[in-house]
DNA sequence: GATGAATGAGTGTTCATTCAT
DNA sequence: GATGAATGAACACTCATTCAT
């Protein structure tokens, strides 16, 4: 696997000197901080540059425009989230479905802790552009995987079914984050999310629970 | 109940004359058209005024600022959606749960047809501000109602549970709209949405399906 | 003839109120002054707005961009020049060729006095864009007319010939302006310009002066 | 005569090594290419450096600023043009005036072929600064020389007269280049240019053709 | 000598909002 | 009530130039 595969093209210059590497980090970190502090409205290229302790010119040496910077940030956040879920799933690879589902749910919810505003803004911003789909896809795919990998007791899901579970789960979490629900990290909420996924998946594998017409 | 109860304060002047009523309509319609045509980026107060065939001054006579206009538009869209769902639910008031769920799902999906861009923009814009919660709440409540109203065969849902079903359902639909999923209006998709809601609700009423630990 | 026929499209809004008329004048005058004072390098939209005593926003209400403003200015200058030449020619309509040529030459040279820098900058700027041709055309045509209108003792000129006289004459004057030649307004210079035009035109009508091979 | 006498000061460092010589060439060539490809608007020091395959730092090692680079380029182009005219004149040194005039005219027109955009841009740019005069002077002088060198059948020309012929000729050619006249390289156009010069010069030597008052 | 990362003043342009008519 | 001219803070982005390596 390549050193830093990019999901979407957004860099303008690939840093060759060590100094540049740090600069890029600083810019990204600055972007996250600005977003966290003031939301999307405060996210101006000048503000990011200042927060990053870099000149505005430097920022533009690495990101062709504001959108590219936002996309890069989104990518970074996504990668973190995906990695977290992947690890959780891997750690529970031998556990029963309930455990695995719970682990995944927990990882996702966890990924949306700290820096909520930045995360929120990134999500909004990313949706505001056309990138949503490509960006969200890998995460969604990952989430759906739990149900799609044919395993004992878990059925294959049709595209529509994968879409529905993954988006439903994400939608519930997303709403909890955006609406700043107090129970976001509660056990009760986690339970319900797990229930959502499991009851759905089981309903697919056990036709008895649904009327034929459905 | 007042004729036009407002969910959020956004009007500046309550129109008393017929002409004023038309003006407000024109502005709102202009706003929707601008949004539909050019997305959030094209949504400027000047553009809306022009599209509405009204002077910018007049627009500001009715809406204190851009946000108020957006909120008013969101409210209008919401009202339409809610009304549709209510009607559907009412028409099927004596039908079995499956039928009712399907009717509601269909009404919601239907509400997101036509003017997708405007709807998308409204959603984004509304989220971009702080209004999300108050605005989304009534719709969510309405949706959840199907499961919350104690009926034979359907249990009471806890706040977390109401939250999860309603947001999950909305999340799946929302994603289908935003990602422009081809199956948005397909029967298969509708089936899965119904399954999502019913399987969840049944799982709550039938503790057998879930492990005690969950 | 319309009230203010435009050679090139550059206005954004047609002023309806009296106030607006003045504003447009002020902007154009400000533009000329900035150009005169600091040349093309100083010609920034902000500088023009300030000099015109108008906000930058107002400037953009009338000119879609910097180029449009420059074009409008060029047009105004051109119109003045053309009018001057036309008047001169008209006043001498019954005079012999020498007199008419001299009158035209004098009018053109005169048109390039005062505000030389502004004029210089306008010329440069206009050439820097693609507009040169359409803009210069009417003036050139006008100049060439003296030689093209069949009159007793003056021949018809071919397109190439019209091009050559008009551009040669303009070229000499232009150079005198740009190089800030001290003799720009001298009688001697005027004499030579007249000689240039007349000797050329006569050479065309009197084949004897040129070898057949030429 | 020194190997590379400069018309205007623009170099920062005189290259002594072969490699440096190449570097300077590359930069100049890069500059011409950028100008040709994108006009003056694309002419940025960074673009030139990149096109030349040289780092921006290196460029600044040889040219103190953007203007110096432009001047150097203008100088190079001029030298080429002058050399061409000189050669043509030299080859026809024993020919009659008509032949010599034609040879010179042809050489000048020829010099403005290929790389028209670059040439155009150089002219504009050079004029945009103050350098016009010193730069144009040598060429103009050269052109005027044909008429100023006292020869049998050709008179001495006064400064004004030299100015007028040279600028008129250049003006016509310049206009043909800038306006992209289709007849630029036609025989007919060449004929008229020759006529322009000869008829003027003859008019000076033969007072009969002009009224005393002129 | 060469490199290229970094700089930051400066530019064009937008758009929410006001207020005199 | 309505109009639309005017405002100006704010922004995204460019590019000539420097200097540490």
Short mmCIF file of C-alpha atoms in Angstrom, two decimals, chain B:
data_model
loop_
_atom_site.label_atom_id
_atom_site.label_comp_id
_atom_site.label_asym_id
_atom_site.label_seq_id
_atom_site.Cartn_x
_atom_site.Cartn_y
_atom_site.Cartn_z
CA UNK B 1 -55.16 27.49 16.44
CA UNK B 2 -53.83 30.53 14.56
CA UNK B 3 -53.77 30.45 10.85
CA UNK B 4 -50.05 30.64 10.50
CA UNK B 5 -48.39 29.69 13.68
CA UNK B 6 -44.65 30.09 13.27
CA UNK B 7 -42.18 27.59 14.51
CA UNK B 8 -39.46 30.17 14.65
CA UNK B 9 -39.59 33.92 14.63
CA UNK B 10 -38.66 35.27 11.25
CA UNK B 11 -41.09 37.76 10.01
CA UNK B 12 -40.58 41.39 10.53
CA UNK B 13 -43.94 42.69 9.56
CA UNK B 14 -47.18 40.79 9.49
CA UNK B 15 -48.91 41.54 6.22
CA UNK B 16 -52.45 42.74 6.59
CA UNK B 17 -53.30 43.66 3.10
CA UNK B 18 -53.89 41.29 0.25
CA UNK B 19 -51.07 42.83 -1.76
CA UNK B 20 -48.60 42.26 1.02
CA UNK B 21 -49.66 38.65 1.24
CA UNK B 22 -48.82 38.24 -2.41
CA UNK B 23 -45.50 39.94 -1.97
CA UNK B 24 -44.48 37.54 0.75
CA UNK B 25 -45.52 34.65 -1.42
CA UNK B 26 -43.54 35.99 -4.32
CA UNK B 27 -40.43 36.38 -2.18
CA UNK B 28 -40.68 32.90 -0.78
CA UNK B 29 -41.29 31.45 -4.20
CA UNK B 30 -38.38 33.45 -5.61
CA UNK B 31 -36.18 32.14 -2.84
CA UNK B 32 -37.14 28.56 -3.64
CA UNK B 33 -36.47 29.10 -7.33
CA UNK B 34 -33.10 30.67 -6.79
CA UNK B 35 -32.13 27.83 -4.50
CA UNK B 36 -33.36 25.26 -6.97
CA UNK B 37 -31.54 26.90 -9.85
CA UNK B 38 -28.20 27.70 -8.33
CA UNK B 39 -27.95 26.07 -4.97
CA UNK B 40 -26.88 27.77 -1.79
CA UNK B 41 -24.07 29.63 -3.51
CA UNK B 42 -26.49 31.55 -5.68
CA UNK B 43 -28.80 32.33 -2.80
CA UNK B 44 -28.19 36.03 -2.31
CA UNK B 45 -30.79 38.44 -1.08
CA UNK B 46 -30.43 40.51 -4.21
CA UNK B 47 -30.92 37.49 -6.44
CA UNK B 48 -34.02 36.45 -4.53
CA UNK B 49 -35.49 39.93 -4.71
CA UNK B 50 -34.90 40.10 -8.43
CA UNK B 51 -36.33 36.67 -9.06
CA UNK B 52 -39.34 37.58 -6.98
CA UNK B 53 -39.83 40.75 -8.98
CA UNK B 54 -39.52 42.81 -5.85
CA UNK B 55 -37.02 45.42 -4.81
CA UNK B 56 -34.37 44.49 -2.30
CA UNK B 57 -35.82 47.08 0.04
CA UNK B 58 -39.16 45.38 0.02
CA UNK B 59 -37.61 42.05 0.82
CA UNK B 60 -36.05 43.55 3.89
CA UNK B 61 -39.40 44.96 4.87
CA UNK B 62 -40.58 41.44 5.47
CA UNK B 63 -37.47 39.59 6.51
CA UNK B 64 -35.01 41.09 8.94
CA UNK B 65 -32.06 39.34 7.38
CA UNK B 66 -30.99 36.56 5.09
CA UNK B 67 -31.27 33.98 7.82
CA UNK B 68 -34.86 34.86 8.54
CA UNK B 69 -35.73 34.38 4.91
CA UNK B 70 -34.06 31.02 4.86
CA UNK B 71 -35.80 29.97 8.01
CA UNK B 72 -39.15 31.03 6.63
CA UNK B 73 -38.51 29.00 3.53
CA UNK B 74 -37.47 25.99 5.56
CA UNK B 75 -40.58 26.32 7.61
CA UNK B 76 -42.76 26.41 4.53
CA UNK B 77 -41.13 23.31 3.12
CA UNK B 78 -41.45 21.55 6.42
CA UNK B 79 -45.08 22.38 6.71
CA UNK B 80 -45.74 20.90 3.32
CA UNK B 81 -43.90 17.74 4.25
CA UNK B 82 -45.62 17.38 7.58
CA UNK B 83 -49.01 17.97 6.06
CA UNK B 84 -48.39 15.27 3.51
CA UNK B 85 -47.38 12.74 6.11
CA UNK B 86 -50.30 13.65 8.32
CA UNK B 87 -52.74 13.20 5.52
CA UNK B 88 -51.27 9.86 4.57
CA UNK B 89 -51.41 8.67 8.15
CA UNK B 90 -54.92 9.88 8.56
CA UNK B 91 -56.11 8.16 5.42
CA UNK B 92 -54.75 4.87 6.67
CA UNK B 93 -55.81 5.33 10.25
CA UNK B 94 -57.52 1.98 10.40
CA UNK B 95 -54.98 -0.02 8.47
CA UNK B 96 -52.51 -2.44 10.03
CA UNK B 97 -49.07 -1.21 11.07
CA UNK B 98 -47.37 -2.30 7.87
CA UNK B 99 -49.75 -0.30 5.77
CA UNK B 100 -49.44 2.75 7.93
CA UNK B 101 -45.68 2.60 7.98
CA UNK B 102 -45.61 2.25 4.25
CA UNK B 103 -47.97 5.16 3.78
CA UNK B 104 -45.82 7.38 5.97
CA UNK B 105 -42.60 6.33 4.29
CA UNK B 106 -44.10 6.95 0.90
CA UNK B 107 -45.32 10.39 1.92
CA UNK B 108 -41.91 11.38 3.20
CA UNK B 109 -40.07 10.13 0.17
CA UNK B 110 -42.63 11.87 -1.97
CA UNK B 111 -42.08 15.12 -0.11
CA UNK B 112 -38.47 15.05 -1.21
CA UNK B 113 -39.18 14.78 -4.87
CA UNK B 114 -39.16 17.81 -7.20
CA UNK B 115 -37.12 20.81 -6.18
CA UNK B 116 -34.53 18.47 -4.81
CA UNK B 117 -31.83 21.07 -5.05
CA UNK B 118 -33.85 23.61 -3.17
CA UNK B 119 -34.69 21.07 -0.54
CA UNK B 120 -31.09 19.97 -0.30
CA UNK B 121 -29.96 23.54 0.04
CA UNK B 122 -32.54 24.30 2.65
CA UNK B 123 -31.46 21.33 4.67
CA UNK B 124 -27.82 22.26 4.40
CA UNK B 125 -28.44 25.90 5.12
CA UNK B 126 -30.63 25.18 8.06
CA UNK B 127 -28.03 22.87 9.48
CA UNK B 128 -25.35 25.44 8.87
CA UNK B 129 -27.07 27.64 11.38
CA UNK B 130 -28.21 26.76 14.82
CA UNK B 131 -31.82 26.31 13.92
CA UNK B 132 -31.51 22.67 13.07
CA UNK B 133 -32.84 21.41 16.30
CA UNK B 134 -36.03 23.37 16.69
CA UNK B 135 -36.82 22.97 13.05
CA UNK B 136 -36.17 19.32 12.68
CA UNK B 137 -37.83 18.43 15.92
CA UNK B 138 -41.47 18.75 14.87
CA UNK B 139 -40.95 16.67 11.79
CA UNK B 140 -39.07 14.06 13.69
CA UNK B 141 -41.74 14.01 16.34
CA UNK B 142 -44.36 13.57 13.73
CA UNK B 143 -42.59 10.71 12.15
CA UNK B 144 -41.91 9.03 15.41
CA UNK B 145 -45.52 9.34 16.36
CA UNK B 146 -46.46 6.33 14.35
CA UNK B 147 -44.44 4.26 16.75
CA UNK B 148 -45.04 6.18 19.88
CA UNK B 149 -48.78 6.33 19.96
CA UNK B 150 -49.65 3.29 22.01
CA UNK B 151 -51.64 1.09 19.74
CA UNK B 152 -52.48 -2.54 19.80
CA UNK B 153 -49.37 -4.35 18.83
CA UNK B 154 -47.12 -1.35 18.95
CA UNK B 155 -45.21 -0.42 22.07
CA UNK B 156 -44.30 2.84 23.68
CA UNK B 157 -40.86 4.01 22.68
CA UNK B 158 -38.33 5.62 24.99
CA UNK B 159 -36.94 9.01 23.99
CA UNK B 160 -33.76 7.36 22.73
CA UNK B 161 -35.78 4.89 20.76
CA UNK B 162 -37.95 7.54 19.21
CA UNK B 163 -34.85 9.42 18.33
CA UNK B 164 -33.19 6.46 16.73
CA UNK B 165 -36.10 5.34 14.54
CA UNK B 166 -37.00 8.77 13.33
CA UNK B 167 -33.44 9.86 12.61
CA UNK B 168 -32.51 6.56 11.08
CA UNK B 169 -35.44 6.71 8.71
CA UNK B 170 -34.80 10.32 7.83
CA UNK B 171 -31.11 9.62 7.50
CA UNK B 172 -31.65 6.93 4.94
CA UNK B 173 -33.99 9.10 2.90
CA UNK B 174 -31.78 12.12 3.25
CA UNK B 175 -28.80 10.17 2.02
CA UNK B 176 -30.75 8.86 -0.93
CA UNK B 177 -31.70 12.41 -1.87
CA UNK B 178 -28.26 13.92 -1.35
CA UNK B 179 -26.43 11.09 -3.03
CA UNK B 180 -29.02 11.12 -5.75
CA UNK B 181 -29.56 7.41 -5.45
CA UNK B 182 -31.32 6.05 -8.54
CA UNK B 183 -33.59 3.84 -6.49
CA UNK B 184 -35.03 6.74 -4.50
CA UNK B 185 -38.55 6.16 -5.75
CA UNK B 186 -38.29 2.44 -6.29
CA UNK B 187 -40.50 -0.06 -4.59
CA UNK B 188 -37.48 -1.99 -3.38
CA UNK B 189 -36.15 1.01 -1.50
CA UNK B 190 -39.54 1.68 -0.01
CA UNK B 191 -39.72 -1.90 1.16
CA UNK B 192 -36.43 -1.62 2.94
CA UNK B 193 -37.39 1.56 4.68
CA UNK B 194 -40.54 -0.05 5.92
CA UNK B 195 -38.56 -3.02 7.05
CA UNK B 196 -36.19 -0.75 8.90
CA UNK B 197 -38.97 0.84 10.91
CA UNK B 198 -41.03 -2.25 11.54
CA UNK B 199 -38.22 -4.56 12.48
CA UNK B 200 -36.94 -2.01 14.93
CA UNK B 201 -40.30 -1.35 16.52
CA UNK B 202 -41.07 -5.05 16.74
CA UNK B 203 -37.75 -5.76 18.29
CA UNK B 204 -38.67 -3.35 21.03
CA UNK B 205 -42.01 -4.96 21.70
CA UNK B 206 -40.70 -8.48 21.47
CA UNK B 207 -37.79 -8.78 23.90
CA UNK B 208 -37.23 -12.31 22.73
CA UNK B 209 -35.46 -11.18 19.63
CA UNK B 210 -32.74 -9.46 21.52
CA UNK B 211 -30.33 -10.92 23.95
CA UNK B 212 -30.92 -9.69 27.51
CA UNK B 213 -27.45 -8.22 27.44
CA UNK B 214 -28.52 -5.91 24.69
#
